[in-house]
XYZ file of C-alpha atoms in Angstrom:
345
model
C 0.000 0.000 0.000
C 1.151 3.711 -0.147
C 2.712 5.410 3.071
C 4.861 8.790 3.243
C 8.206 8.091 3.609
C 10.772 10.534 5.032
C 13.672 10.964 2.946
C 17.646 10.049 4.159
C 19.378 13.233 2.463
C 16.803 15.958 1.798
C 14.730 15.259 5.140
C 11.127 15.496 2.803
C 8.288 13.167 2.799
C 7.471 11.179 -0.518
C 4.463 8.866 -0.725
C 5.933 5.235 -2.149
C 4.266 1.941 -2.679
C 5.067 -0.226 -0.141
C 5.447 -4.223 -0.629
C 6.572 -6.362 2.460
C 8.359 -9.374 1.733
C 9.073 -12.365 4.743
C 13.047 -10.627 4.955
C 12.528 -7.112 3.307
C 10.450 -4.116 2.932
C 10.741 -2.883 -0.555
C 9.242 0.744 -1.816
C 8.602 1.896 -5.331
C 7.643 5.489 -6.997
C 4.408 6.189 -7.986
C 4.667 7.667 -11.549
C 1.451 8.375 -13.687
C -0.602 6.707 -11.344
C 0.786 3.543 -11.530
C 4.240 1.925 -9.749
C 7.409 1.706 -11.013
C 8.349 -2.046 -12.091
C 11.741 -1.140 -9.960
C 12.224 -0.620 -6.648
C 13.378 2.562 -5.681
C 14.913 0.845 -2.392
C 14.475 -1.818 0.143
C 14.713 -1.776 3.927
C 16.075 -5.200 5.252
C 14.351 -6.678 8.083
C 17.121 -8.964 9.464
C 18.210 -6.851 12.943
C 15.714 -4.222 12.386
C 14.377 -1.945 15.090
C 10.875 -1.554 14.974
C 9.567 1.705 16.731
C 5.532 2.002 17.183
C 4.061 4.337 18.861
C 7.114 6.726 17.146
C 6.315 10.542 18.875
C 9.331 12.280 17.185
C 7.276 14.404 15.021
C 4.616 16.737 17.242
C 2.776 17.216 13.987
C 2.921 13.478 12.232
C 1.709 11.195 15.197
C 0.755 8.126 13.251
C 4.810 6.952 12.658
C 6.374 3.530 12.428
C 9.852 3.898 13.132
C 12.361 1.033 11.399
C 16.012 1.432 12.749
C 18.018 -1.354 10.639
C 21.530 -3.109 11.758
C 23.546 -0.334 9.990
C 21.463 2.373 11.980
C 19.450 3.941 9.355
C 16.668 5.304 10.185
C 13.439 5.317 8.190
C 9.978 6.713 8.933
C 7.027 5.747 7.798
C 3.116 7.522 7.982
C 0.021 5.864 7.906
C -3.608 7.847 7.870
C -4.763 5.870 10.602
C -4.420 4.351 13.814
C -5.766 1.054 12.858
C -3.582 1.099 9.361
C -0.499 1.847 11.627
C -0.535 -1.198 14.077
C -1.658 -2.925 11.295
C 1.441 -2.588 9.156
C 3.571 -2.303 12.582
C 2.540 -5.791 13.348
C 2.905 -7.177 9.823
C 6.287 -5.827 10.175
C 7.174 -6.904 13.735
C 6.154 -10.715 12.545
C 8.641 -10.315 9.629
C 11.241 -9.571 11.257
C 10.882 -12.276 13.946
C 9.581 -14.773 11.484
C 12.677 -16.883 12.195
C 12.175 -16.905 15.960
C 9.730 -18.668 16.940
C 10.018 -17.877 20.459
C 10.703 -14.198 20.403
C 7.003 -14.163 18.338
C 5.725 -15.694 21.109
C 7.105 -13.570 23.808
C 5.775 -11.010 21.851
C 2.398 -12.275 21.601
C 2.354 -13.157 25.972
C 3.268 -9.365 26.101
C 0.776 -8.324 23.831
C -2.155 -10.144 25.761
C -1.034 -10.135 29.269
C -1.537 -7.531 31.745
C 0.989 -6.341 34.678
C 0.617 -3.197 36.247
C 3.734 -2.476 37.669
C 3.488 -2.177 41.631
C 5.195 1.189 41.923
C 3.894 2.674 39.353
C 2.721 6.426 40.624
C -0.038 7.914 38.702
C 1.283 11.337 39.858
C 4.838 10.818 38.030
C 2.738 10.148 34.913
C 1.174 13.212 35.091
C 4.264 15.275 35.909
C 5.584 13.765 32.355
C 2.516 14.330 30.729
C 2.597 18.180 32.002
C 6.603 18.456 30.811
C 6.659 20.612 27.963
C 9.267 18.900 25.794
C 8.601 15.309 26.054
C 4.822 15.203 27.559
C 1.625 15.051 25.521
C 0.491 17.017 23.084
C -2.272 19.861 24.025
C -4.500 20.620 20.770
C -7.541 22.603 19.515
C -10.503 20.279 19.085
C -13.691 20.576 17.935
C -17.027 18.139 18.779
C -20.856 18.534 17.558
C -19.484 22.031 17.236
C -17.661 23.303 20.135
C -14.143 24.293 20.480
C -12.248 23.159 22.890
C -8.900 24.430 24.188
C -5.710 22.169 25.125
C -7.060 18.737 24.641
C -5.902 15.273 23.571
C -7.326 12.326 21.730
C -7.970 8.891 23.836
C -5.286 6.767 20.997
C -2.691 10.062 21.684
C -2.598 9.504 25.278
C -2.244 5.447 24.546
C 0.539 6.311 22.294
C 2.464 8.402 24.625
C 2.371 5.852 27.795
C 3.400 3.421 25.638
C 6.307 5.722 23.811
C 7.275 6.191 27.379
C 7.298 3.093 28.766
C 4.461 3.014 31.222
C 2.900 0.413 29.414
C 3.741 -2.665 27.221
C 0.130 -3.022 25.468
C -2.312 -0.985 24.292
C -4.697 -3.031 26.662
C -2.317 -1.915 30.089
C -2.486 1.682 28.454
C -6.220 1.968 28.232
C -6.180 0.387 32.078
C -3.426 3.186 33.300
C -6.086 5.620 31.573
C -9.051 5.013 33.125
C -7.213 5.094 36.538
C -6.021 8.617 35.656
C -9.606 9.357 34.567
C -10.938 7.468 37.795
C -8.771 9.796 40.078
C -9.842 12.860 38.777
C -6.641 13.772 37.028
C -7.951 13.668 33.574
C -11.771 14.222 32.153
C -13.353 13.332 29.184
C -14.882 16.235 27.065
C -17.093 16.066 23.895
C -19.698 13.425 23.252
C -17.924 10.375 22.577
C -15.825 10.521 25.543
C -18.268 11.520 28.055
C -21.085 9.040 26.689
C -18.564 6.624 27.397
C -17.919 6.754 31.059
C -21.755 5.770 31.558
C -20.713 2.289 30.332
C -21.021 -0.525 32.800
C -17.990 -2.093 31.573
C -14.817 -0.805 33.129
C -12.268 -1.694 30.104
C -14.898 0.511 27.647
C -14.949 3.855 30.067
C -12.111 5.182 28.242
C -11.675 5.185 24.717
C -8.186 4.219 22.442
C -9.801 6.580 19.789
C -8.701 9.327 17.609
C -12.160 11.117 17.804
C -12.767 10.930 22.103
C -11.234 13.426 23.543
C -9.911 14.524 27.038
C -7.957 17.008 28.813
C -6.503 17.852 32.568
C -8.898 17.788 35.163
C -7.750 21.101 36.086
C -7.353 22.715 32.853
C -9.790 25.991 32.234
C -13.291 25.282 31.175
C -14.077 24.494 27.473
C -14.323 27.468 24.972
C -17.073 26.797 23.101
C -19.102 28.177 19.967
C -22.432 27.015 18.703
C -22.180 25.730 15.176
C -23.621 28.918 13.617
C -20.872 30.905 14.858
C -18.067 28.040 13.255
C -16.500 29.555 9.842
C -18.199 26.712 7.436
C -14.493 25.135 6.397
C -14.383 24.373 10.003
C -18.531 22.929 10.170
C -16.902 20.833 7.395
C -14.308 18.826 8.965
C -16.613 18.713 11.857
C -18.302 15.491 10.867
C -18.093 12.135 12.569
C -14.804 10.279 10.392
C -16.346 7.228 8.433
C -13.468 6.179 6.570
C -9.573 7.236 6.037
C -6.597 6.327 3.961
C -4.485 6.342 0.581
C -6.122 7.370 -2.750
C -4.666 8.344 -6.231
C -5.967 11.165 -7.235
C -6.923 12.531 -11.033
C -5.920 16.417 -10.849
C -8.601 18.770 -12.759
C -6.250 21.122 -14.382
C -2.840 18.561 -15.396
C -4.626 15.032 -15.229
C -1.670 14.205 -13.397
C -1.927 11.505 -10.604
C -1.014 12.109 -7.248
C -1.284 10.321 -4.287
C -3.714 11.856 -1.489
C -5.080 10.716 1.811
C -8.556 11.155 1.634
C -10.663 11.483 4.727
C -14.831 10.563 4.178
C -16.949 12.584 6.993
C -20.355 12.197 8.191
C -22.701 14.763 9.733
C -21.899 16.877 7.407
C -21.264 14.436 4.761
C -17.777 15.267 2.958
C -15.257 14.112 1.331
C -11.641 15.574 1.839
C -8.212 15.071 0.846
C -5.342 15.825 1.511
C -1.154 15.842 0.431
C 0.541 13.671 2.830
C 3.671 14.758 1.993
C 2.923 18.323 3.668
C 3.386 19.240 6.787
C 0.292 21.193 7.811
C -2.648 18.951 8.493
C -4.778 20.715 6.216
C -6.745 19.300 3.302
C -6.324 20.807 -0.506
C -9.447 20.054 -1.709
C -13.301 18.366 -0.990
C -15.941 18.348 -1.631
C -20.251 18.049 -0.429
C -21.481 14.428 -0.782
C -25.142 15.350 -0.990
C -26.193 14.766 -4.148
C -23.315 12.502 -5.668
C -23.374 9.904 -7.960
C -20.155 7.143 -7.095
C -19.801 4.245 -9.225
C -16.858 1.942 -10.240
C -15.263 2.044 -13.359
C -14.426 -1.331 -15.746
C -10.915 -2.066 -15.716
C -10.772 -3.000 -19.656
C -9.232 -0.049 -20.629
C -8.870 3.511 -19.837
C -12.343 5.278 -19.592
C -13.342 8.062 -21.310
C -11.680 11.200 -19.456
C -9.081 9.225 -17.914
C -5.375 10.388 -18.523
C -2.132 7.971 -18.005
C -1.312 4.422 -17.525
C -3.264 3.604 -14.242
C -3.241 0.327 -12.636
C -6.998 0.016 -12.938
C -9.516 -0.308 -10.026
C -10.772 3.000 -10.363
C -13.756 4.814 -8.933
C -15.460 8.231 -9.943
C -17.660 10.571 -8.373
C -19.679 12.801 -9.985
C -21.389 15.980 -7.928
C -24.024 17.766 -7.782
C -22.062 20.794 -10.067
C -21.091 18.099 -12.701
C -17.297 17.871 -11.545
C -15.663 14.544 -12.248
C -13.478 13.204 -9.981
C -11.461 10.038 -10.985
C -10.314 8.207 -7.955
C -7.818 4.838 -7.692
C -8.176 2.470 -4.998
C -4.872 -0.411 -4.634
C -7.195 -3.276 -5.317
C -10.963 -4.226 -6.085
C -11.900 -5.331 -2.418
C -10.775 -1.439 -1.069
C -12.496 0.555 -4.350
C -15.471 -1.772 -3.399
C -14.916 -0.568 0.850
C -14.861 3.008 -0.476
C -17.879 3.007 -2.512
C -19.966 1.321 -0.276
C -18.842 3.669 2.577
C -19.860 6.846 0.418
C -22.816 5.902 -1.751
C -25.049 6.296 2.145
C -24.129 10.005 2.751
C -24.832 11.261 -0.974
């Protein structure tokens, strides 16, 4: 699949097509739409690092970090949580494919649960307050309100992990609710705080990019209604349905670029965005209300079509008569896109 890549000497990101192989991780340029029968380089597995959660970069907090033998370093982006520990544990079992027990130790760690005895919930949240190394405070908005210094419920899992307060996702989310259960953090926004009425202890608090939370103690929220939100900002306000790598048709060149399209509900919307930036913003999107999505035959380019693309394409046609020509990486995702859009048009 496609994932930024930071580059070694000019420290940019390029999107690349990813292929992982039992002893290798090979990546290849997108040109045209379509990859380049070379690779444009491999990372070897055998004695590779594998970093995930990887907190480096404030503004790029989905990261797999790969640290190979010779001490390269090479990070890659995914557009979701869900896509990153999916790749990161694709890419763990690789590289421990020839020992046995080490993917078993691995696996004990992953389901077990130890809370260390000593652990102090007040030196976590010293090191969450720290300014250089402690979590990231953010502008969020729910159902239309603002809220000042917050963080998401997968951020926080990602930092006690990145700092070693937890081994598992599963010990994170515990060590979470017992900060939320001691007053030292709150939920805020709907998700969150709907979720703290559950009679199940393990669901109170959320691993989720969309519930968020803040200090106990911070200042109270700073909210607008919706009427008062600037309408870009009423756009990416919607509930997230569906995220990840597209090739993208451009309007003006018919060029093909690869964008990481985000699909909102509530308002319905479709946005993308260039991954290789680094504000989070998107360049382009578009109303769903009123669309017409379909897939398009792979026997041949269709009509309005430019280049020598791989094939599984999708278009969408709005309600002003734009065309947008849209390439999934195989049949099964064009088919998980279309089905995810055609309710909200």
């Amino acid at each position: 699949g496609s994932l930024p890549l930071q580059g070694h000497v000019v420290r940019n990101w390029k999107v690349r097509w990813f292929v992982l192989l039992q002893d290798k991780l090979l990546y290849y340029k997108i040109e045209g739409g379509k990859k380049e029968p070379s690779p444009k380089g491999r990372i070897l597995l055998d004695g590779c690092t594998i970093i995930c959660p990887c907190l480096e970069y404030e503004n790029r907090p989905l990261l797999i970090k790969l640290k190979t033998k010779t001490n390269t370093d090479y990070f890659l982006e995914c557009c979701s949580r869900e896509e990153r520990d999916s790749w990161a544990l694709d890419i763990t079992g690789a590289i421990h494919a020839g020992h046995p027990v080490q993917v078993q130790e691995l696996h004990r760690m992953k389901n077990s649960f130890k809370l260390l005895e000593n652990i102090s919930l007040h030196n976590i949240v010293e090191r969450m307050y720290d300014s250089s190394t402690g979590i990231r405070l953010t502008r969020n908005l729910d159902q239309g309100n603002r809220y000042k210094e917050t963080f998401t419920g997968s951020a926080l899992v990602d930092w006690l992990i990145s700092n070693s307060f937890a081994v598992s996702r599963f010990e994170a989310v515990t060590l979470a609710s017992m900060l939320m259960d001691e007053n030292f953090i709150r939920p805020v926004g709907v998700r969150s705080t709907e979720a703290t009425r559950s009679s199940d202890p393990s669901e109170k608090f959320l691993d989720d990019s969309t519930a968020l939370y803040m200090f106990a103690e911070s200042s109270k929220k700073n909210t607008s209604s919706k009427e008062e939100v600037h309408f870009n900002i009423s756009e990416l306000s919607g509930t997230i349905v569906k995220q990840g790598f597209l090739v993208k048709q451009g309007h003006k060149r018919k060029n093909w670029k690869v964008r990481k399209f985000v699909l909102r509900a509530d308002p319905a919307f479709l946005h993308y965005y260039d991954p290789t930036k680094e504000d989070n913003k998107p360049v382009g999107g578009f109303s769903l209300r009123g669309c017409l999505v379909s897939a398009l035959e792979d026997n041949g380019v269709p009509a309005g079509v430019k280049g020598n693309v791989q094939g599984n394409l999708f278009k969408i046609i709005t309600k002003n008569d734009i065309h947008y020509y849209i390439q999934a990486s195989s049949k099964a995702e064009r088919v998980q896109w279309i089905e995810a859009i055609k309710p909200l048009t």
